[in-house]
Coordinates of N, CA and C in Angstrom, one line a residue:
M12 N 0.8 -1.2 0.0 CA 0.0 0.0 0.0 C 0.9 1.2 0.0
S13 N 0.7 2.1 -1.0 CA 1.6 3.3 -1.1 C 0.9 4.5 -0.5
E14 N -0.4 4.5 -0.2 CA -1.0 5.7 0.4 C -0.4 6.0 1.7
N15 N -0.2 7.3 2.0 CA 0.4 7.7 3.3 C -0.7 8.1 4.2
I16 N -2.0 8.1 3.8 CA -3.1 8.4 4.6 C -4.1 7.3 4.5
V17 N -4.6 6.8 5.7 CA -5.6 5.7 5.7 C -6.8 6.2 6.6
I18 N -7.9 5.8 6.1 CA -9.2 6.1 6.9 C -9.7 4.7 7.3
L19 N -9.9 4.5 8.6 CA -10.4 3.3 9.1 C -11.7 3.5 9.7
G20 N -12.7 2.8 9.2 CA -14.1 2.8 9.8 C -14.1 1.6 10.8
M21 N -14.3 2.0 12.1 CA -14.4 0.9 13.1 C -15.8 0.9 13.8
G22 N -16.2 -0.3 14.2 CA -17.4 -0.4 14.9 C -18.2 -1.7 14.4
N23 N -19.3 -1.9 15.0 CA -20.1 -3.1 14.8 C -21.4 -2.7 14.1
L24 N -21.6 -3.1 12.8 CA -22.8 -2.7 12.0 C -24.0 -3.3 12.6
L25 N -23.9 -4.3 13.5 CA -25.1 -4.9 14.1 C -25.6 -4.2 15.4
L26 N -24.9 -3.2 15.8 CA -25.2 -2.5 17.0 C -25.6 -1.0 16.8
T27 N -26.5 -0.8 15.9 CA -27.0 0.5 15.6 C -25.9 1.6 15.4
D28 N -25.8 2.5 16.3 CA -24.8 3.6 16.2 C -23.4 3.2 16.3
D29 N -23.1 2.1 16.9 CA -21.8 1.6 17.0 C -21.2 1.4 15.6
G30 N -22.1 1.3 14.6 CA -21.6 1.1 13.2 C -21.3 2.3 12.4
I31 N -21.2 3.5 13.1 CA -21.0 4.7 12.4 C -19.7 4.7 11.5
G32 N -18.6 4.0 12.1 CA -17.4 3.9 11.3 C -17.5 3.1 10.1
P33 N -18.0 1.9 10.1 CA -18.3 1.1 8.9 C -19.2 1.8 7.9
H34 N -20.3 2.5 8.4 CA -21.2 3.2 7.5 C -20.4 4.3 6.8
A35 N -19.6 5.0 7.5 CA -18.8 6.1 6.9 C -17.8 5.5 5.8
A36 N -17.1 4.4 6.2 CA -16.2 3.8 5.3 C -16.9 3.3 4.0
Q37 N -18.0 2.7 4.2 CA -18.8 2.2 3.0 C -19.2 3.4 2.1
A38 N -19.7 4.5 2.7 CA -20.1 5.7 2.0 C -18.9 6.3 1.2
L39 N -17.7 6.2 1.8 CA -16.5 6.8 1.1 C -16.0 5.8 0.0
A40 N -16.3 4.5 0.1 CA -15.8 3.5 -0.8 C -16.1 3.8 -2.3
D41 N -17.2 4.4 -2.6 CA -17.6 4.7 -4.0 C -16.7 5.9 -4.5
R42 N -16.4 6.8 -3.7 CA -15.6 8.0 -4.1 C -14.6 8.3 -3.1
P43 N -13.5 7.5 -2.9 CA -12.6 7.8 -1.8 C -11.7 9.0 -2.2
P44 N -11.3 9.7 -1.2 CA -10.4 10.8 -1.5 C -9.1 10.3 -2.3
S45 N -8.6 11.1 -3.2 CA -7.5 10.7 -4.0 C -6.3 10.3 -3.2
G46 N -5.7 9.2 -3.5 CA -4.4 8.8 -2.8 C -4.6 8.3 -1.4
V47 N -5.9 8.0 -1.0 CA -6.2 7.6 0.4 C -6.7 6.2 0.4
C48 N -6.3 5.4 1.3 CA -6.8 4.1 1.5 C -8.0 4.1 2.5
V49 N -9.1 3.6 2.2 CA -10.3 3.6 3.0 C -10.6 2.1 3.3
A50 N -10.7 1.8 4.6 CA -11.0 0.4 5.0 C -12.1 0.3 6.1
D51 N -13.0 -0.6 5.9 CA -14.0 -0.9 7.0 C -13.3 -2.1 7.7
V52 N -12.9 -1.8 8.9 CA -12.2 -2.9 9.7 C -13.1 -3.5 10.8
G53 N -14.3 -3.0 10.9 CA -15.3 -3.5 11.8 C -14.8 -3.4 13.3
T54 N -14.9 -4.5 14.0 CA -14.4 -4.5 15.4 C -13.1 -5.3 15.5
D55 N -12.5 -5.7 14.4 CA -11.3 -6.5 14.4 C -10.1 -5.5 14.3
F56 N -9.7 -5.0 15.5 CA -8.7 -4.0 15.5 C -7.3 -4.5 15.1
L57 N -7.1 -5.8 15.3 CA -5.8 -6.4 14.9 C -5.6 -6.4 13.4
S58 N -6.7 -6.6 12.6 CA -6.6 -6.5 11.2 C -6.3 -5.1 10.7
A59 N -6.5 -4.1 11.6 CA -6.2 -2.7 11.2 C -4.7 -2.3 11.4
L60 N -4.0 -3.1 12.2 CA -2.6 -2.8 12.5 C -1.8 -2.6 11.2
P61 N -1.9 -3.5 10.2 CA -1.0 -3.3 9.0 C -1.3 -2.0 8.3
F62 N -2.5 -1.5 8.4 CA -2.8 -0.2 7.7 C -2.1 0.9 8.5
L63 N -2.0 0.8 9.8 CA -1.3 1.9 10.6 C 0.2 1.8 10.3
D64 N 0.7 0.5 10.2 CA 2.2 0.4 10.0 C 2.7 0.9 8.7
S65 N 1.8 1.0 7.7 CA 2.3 1.5 6.4 C 1.9 2.9 6.1
A66 N 1.3 3.6 7.1 CA 0.8 5.0 6.8 C 1.6 6.0 7.6
Q67 N 1.5 7.2 7.2 CA 2.0 8.4 7.9 C 1.0 9.1 8.7
R68 N -0.3 9.0 8.3 CA -1.4 9.6 9.0 C -2.6 8.6 8.9
A69 N -3.4 8.6 10.0 CA -4.5 7.7 10.0 C -5.7 8.5 10.6
L70 N -6.9 8.4 10.0 CA -8.1 8.9 10.6 C -9.0 7.8 10.9
I71 N -9.4 7.6 12.1 CA -10.2 6.5 12.6 C -11.6 7.1 12.9
I72 N -12.6 6.5 12.3 CA -14.0 6.9 12.5 C -14.7 5.8 13.4
D73 N -15.3 6.3 14.5 CA -15.8 5.4 15.5 C -16.9 6.1 16.3
A74 N -17.7 5.3 17.0 CA -18.6 5.9 18.0 C -17.8 6.2 19.2
V75 N -18.1 7.4 19.8 CA -17.3 7.9 20.9 C -18.3 8.4 22.0
K76 N -18.1 7.9 23.2 CA -19.0 8.3 24.3 C -18.3 9.5 25.0
G77 N -18.6 10.7 24.6 CA -18.0 11.9 25.1 C -18.9 12.7 26.1
G78 N -20.1 12.2 26.3 CA -21.0 12.9 27.2 C -21.9 13.9 26.5
G79 N -21.7 14.1 25.2 CA -22.5 15.1 24.5 C -23.9 14.5 24.1
A80 N -24.6 15.4 23.4 CA -25.9 14.9 22.9 C -25.7 13.9 21.8
P81 N -26.6 13.0 21.6 CA -26.4 12.0 20.5 C -26.2 12.8 19.1
G82 N -25.3 12.3 18.4 CA -24.9 13.0 17.1 C -23.8 14.0 17.2
T83 N -23.4 14.3 18.4 CA -22.3 15.2 18.6 C -21.0 14.6 17.9
I84 N -20.3 15.4 17.2 CA -19.1 15.0 16.5 C -17.9 15.4 17.3
Y85 N -16.9 14.5 17.5 CA -15.7 14.9 18.2 C -14.5 14.6 17.3
R86 N -13.5 15.5 17.4 CA -12.3 15.3 16.7 C -11.2 15.2 17.8
L87 N -10.6 14.0 17.9 CA -9.6 13.7 19.0 C -8.3 13.3 18.4
T88 N -7.3 13.5 19.2 CA -6.0 13.0 18.8 C -5.7 11.8 19.7
E89 N -4.7 11.1 19.4 CA -4.3 9.9 20.3 C -4.0 10.4 21.7
S90 N -3.5 11.6 21.9 CA -3.1 12.0 23.2 C -4.3 12.6 24.0
D91 N -5.4 12.8 23.3 CA -6.6 13.4 24.0 C -7.2 12.5 25.0
V92 N -7.0 11.2 24.9 CA -7.6 10.2 25.8 C -6.6 9.3 26.5
S93 N -6.6 9.3 27.8 CA -5.6 8.5 28.5 C -6.0 7.0 28.4
P94 N -5.0 6.1 28.5 CA -5.3 4.7 28.5 C -6.3 4.2 29.6
Q95 N -6.4 4.9 30.7 CA -7.3 4.6 31.8 C -8.8 4.8 31.3
E96 N -9.0 5.8 30.5 CA -10.4 6.1 30.1 C -10.7 5.6 28.7
A97 N -9.8 4.9 28.1 CA -10.0 4.4 26.7 C -11.3 3.6 26.5
D98 N -11.5 2.6 27.3 CA -12.6 1.7 27.1 C -14.0 2.4 27.3
S99 N -14.0 3.4 28.2 CA -15.3 4.1 28.4 C -15.6 5.1 27.3
V100 N -14.6 5.5 26.5 CA -14.8 6.5 25.5 C -15.1 5.8 24.1
S101 N -14.2 4.9 23.7 CA -14.3 4.2 22.4 C -13.7 2.9 22.5
S102 N -14.5 1.8 22.4 CA -14.0 0.5 22.6 C -13.2 0.0 21.5
H103 N -13.3 0.6 20.3 CA -12.6 0.1 19.1 C -11.3 1.0 18.8
A104 N -11.5 2.2 18.6 CA -10.3 3.1 18.2 C -9.2 3.0 19.2
L105 N -9.6 3.1 20.4 CA -8.5 3.2 21.4 C -8.0 1.8 21.8
S106 N -8.7 0.8 21.6 CA -8.2 -0.6 21.7 C -7.2 -0.8 20.6
L107 N -7.4 -0.3 19.4 CA -6.5 -0.4 18.3 C -5.2 0.4 18.7
L108 N -5.3 1.6 19.2 CA -4.1 2.3 19.6 C -3.3 1.6 20.7
Q109 N -4.0 1.0 21.7 CA -3.3 0.3 22.7 C -2.6 -1.0 22.1
A110 N -3.3 -1.7 21.3 CA -2.7 -2.9 20.7 C -1.5 -2.5 19.8
R111 N -1.6 -1.4 19.1 CA -0.4 -1.0 18.3 C 0.8 -0.7 19.2
R112 N 0.6 -0.1 20.3 CA 1.7 0.2 21.3 C 2.3 -1.1 21.8
I113 N 1.5 -2.1 22.0 CA 2.0 -3.4 22.6 C 2.5 -4.3 21.5
L114 N 1.8 -4.5 20.4 CA 2.2 -5.5 19.4 C 3.2 -4.9 18.3
S115 N 3.2 -3.6 18.2 CA 4.1 -3.1 17.2 C 5.0 -1.9 17.8
P116 N 5.7 -2.3 18.9 CA 6.4 -1.2 19.6 C 7.5 -0.5 18.8
G117 N 8.0 -1.2 17.7 CA 9.1 -0.5 16.9 C 8.5 0.2 15.7
S118 N 7.2 0.2 15.6 CA 6.6 0.9 14.4 C 6.8 2.4 14.5
P119 N 7.0 3.0 13.4 CA 7.2 4.5 13.3 C 6.0 5.2 13.9
K120 N 6.2 6.3 14.6 CA 5.1 7.1 15.1 C 4.4 7.8 13.9
I121 N 3.1 7.7 13.9 CA 2.4 8.4 12.9 C 1.3 9.3 13.5
E122 N 0.8 10.2 12.8 CA -0.2 11.1 13.2 C -1.5 10.4 13.1
I123 N -2.3 10.3 14.3 CA -3.5 9.6 14.3 C -4.6 10.6 14.8
A124 N -5.7 10.7 14.1 CA -6.9 11.5 14.6 C -8.1 10.5 14.6
I125 N -8.9 10.8 15.6 CA -10.2 10.0 15.7 C -11.3 11.0 15.5
L126 N -12.2 10.6 14.6 CA -13.4 11.4 14.4 C -14.5 10.5 14.9
G127 N -15.1 11.0 16.0 CA -16.1 10.2 16.7 C -17.4 10.8 16.7
V128 N -18.5 10.0 16.9 CA -19.8 10.5 16.9 C -20.5 9.9 18.2
E129 N -21.1 10.8 19.0 CA -21.8 10.3 20.2 C -23.0 9.5 19.8
P130 N -23.0 8.2 20.2 CA -24.2 7.3 19.9 C -25.4 7.7 20.7
A131 N -26.6 7.4 20.0 CA -27.8 7.5 20.7 C -28.3 6.1 21.2
V132 N -28.1 5.1 20.3 CA -28.5 3.7 20.5 C -27.4 2.8 20.2
L133 N -27.2 1.9 21.2 CA -26.1 0.8 21.0 C -26.7 -0.6 21.0
G134 N -28.0 -0.7 20.9 CA -28.7 -2.0 20.9 C -28.7 -2.6 19.5
Y135 N -29.2 -3.8 19.3 CA -29.2 -4.5 18.1 C -30.0 -3.7 17.0
G136 N -29.4 -3.6 15.8 CA -30.1 -3.0 14.7 C -29.0 -2.6 13.7
M137 N -29.3 -2.7 12.4 CA -28.3 -2.4 11.4 C -28.4 -1.0 10.9
D138 N -29.4 -0.2 11.2 CA -29.5 1.2 10.8 C -29.1 2.1 11.9
L139 N -28.5 3.2 11.5 CA -28.1 4.3 12.4 C -29.4 4.9 13.0
S140 N -29.3 5.4 14.2 CA -30.5 6.1 14.8 C -30.6 7.4 14.0
P141 N -31.8 8.0 14.1 CA -32.0 9.2 13.3 C -31.0 10.3 13.7
S142 N -30.7 10.5 14.9 CA -29.7 11.6 15.3 C -28.3 11.4 14.8
V143 N -27.9 10.1 14.7 CA -26.6 9.8 14.1 C -26.6 9.8 12.6
A144 N -27.7 9.2 12.0 CA -27.8 9.2 10.6 C -27.8 10.7 10.0
A145 N -28.4 11.6 10.8 CA -28.5 13.0 10.4 C -27.1 13.6 10.2
V146 N -26.1 13.2 11.0 CA -24.8 13.8 11.0 C -23.8 13.1 10.1
L147 N -24.2 11.9 9.5 CA -23.3 11.2 8.7 C -22.8 12.0 7.5
P148 N -23.7 12.8 6.8 CA -23.1 13.7 5.7 C -22.1 14.7 6.2
R149 N -22.3 15.2 7.4 CA -21.3 16.1 8.0 C -20.0 15.4 8.3
V150 N -20.1 14.2 8.8 CA -18.9 13.3 9.1 C -18.1 13.1 7.8
L151 N -18.8 12.8 6.7 CA -18.1 12.6 5.5 C -17.4 13.9 5.0
E152 N -18.1 15.0 5.2 CA -17.5 16.3 4.8 C -16.3 16.5 5.6
L153 N -16.3 16.3 6.9 CA -15.2 16.5 7.8 C -14.0 15.6 7.4
I154 N -14.3 14.4 7.1 CA -13.3 13.4 6.6 C -12.5 14.0 5.5
R155 N -13.3 14.5 4.5 CA -12.6 15.1 3.3 C -11.9 16.4 3.6
E156 N -12.4 17.2 4.6 CA -11.6 18.4 5.0 C -10.3 18.0 5.7
I157 N -10.4 17.0 6.6 CA -9.2 16.6 7.3 C -8.1 16.1 6.3
V158 N -8.6 15.2 5.4 CA -7.7 14.7 4.4 C -7.0 15.8 3.5
T159 N -7.9 16.7 3.1 CA -7.3 17.8 2.3 C -6.3 18.6 3.1
Q160 N -6.6 18.9 4.4 CA -5.6 19.6 5.2 C -4.3 18.8 5.3
W161 N -4.4 17.5 5.5 CA -3.2 16.7 5.6 C -2.4 16.6 4.3
Q162 N -3.1 16.6 3.2 CA -2.5 16.5 1.9 C -1.8 17.8 1.5
E163 N -2.3 18.9 2.1 CA -1.6 20.2 1.8 C -0.4 20.5 2.7
Q164 N -0.3 19.7 3.8 CA 0.8 19.9 4.7 C 2.0 19.0 4.2
E165 N 3.1 19.4 4.7 CA 4.3 18.5 4.5 C 4.1 17.2 5.3
P166 N 4.4 16.1 4.7 CA 4.2 14.8 5.4 C 5.0 14.8 6.7
P167 N 4.5 14.2 7.8 CA 5.2 14.1 9.0 C 6.5 13.2 8.8
K168 N 7.5 13.5 9.5 CA 8.7 12.7 9.4 C 8.5 11.5 10.3
K169 N 8.9 10.3 9.7 CA 8.8 9.1 10.5 C 10.1 9.0 11.4
C170 N 9.9 8.6 12.6 CA 11.0 8.4 13.5 C 11.2 6.9 13.6
A171 N 12.4 6.5 13.3 CA 12.7 5.0 13.3 C 12.9 4.5 14.7

């Protein structure tokens, strides 16, 4: 994979709003941003590690419990959430970050951002709740804005 930016949709499509990441990744699949790898990795964060190992920047889309109203959109960096609160905020994105630290300790440091959406419903169901479905177009817009910003910047230097 030669793309230096990856977008990873994380979450469970069978648990209503927990599927925001996969829904976003699937929506982007038809017209992905140029030079960007988009992947729906579901809840299998271990399968996402190779994407992170080959990228310079990664944008993870996931449901995030930040305490806001359902549909609130959060933009976080890896350093915004401590390991102690990781599971209560996002069970997927931050589990991925923790696994990367443990399983790939020699991997180059990359810039990671998390675009999260406050869930309304986490019960069984394949459709997003109305409040989360209503913000999906804005999430897709933000993804494209972030990618454009990253592409206009000089790529981060990898530390070996």
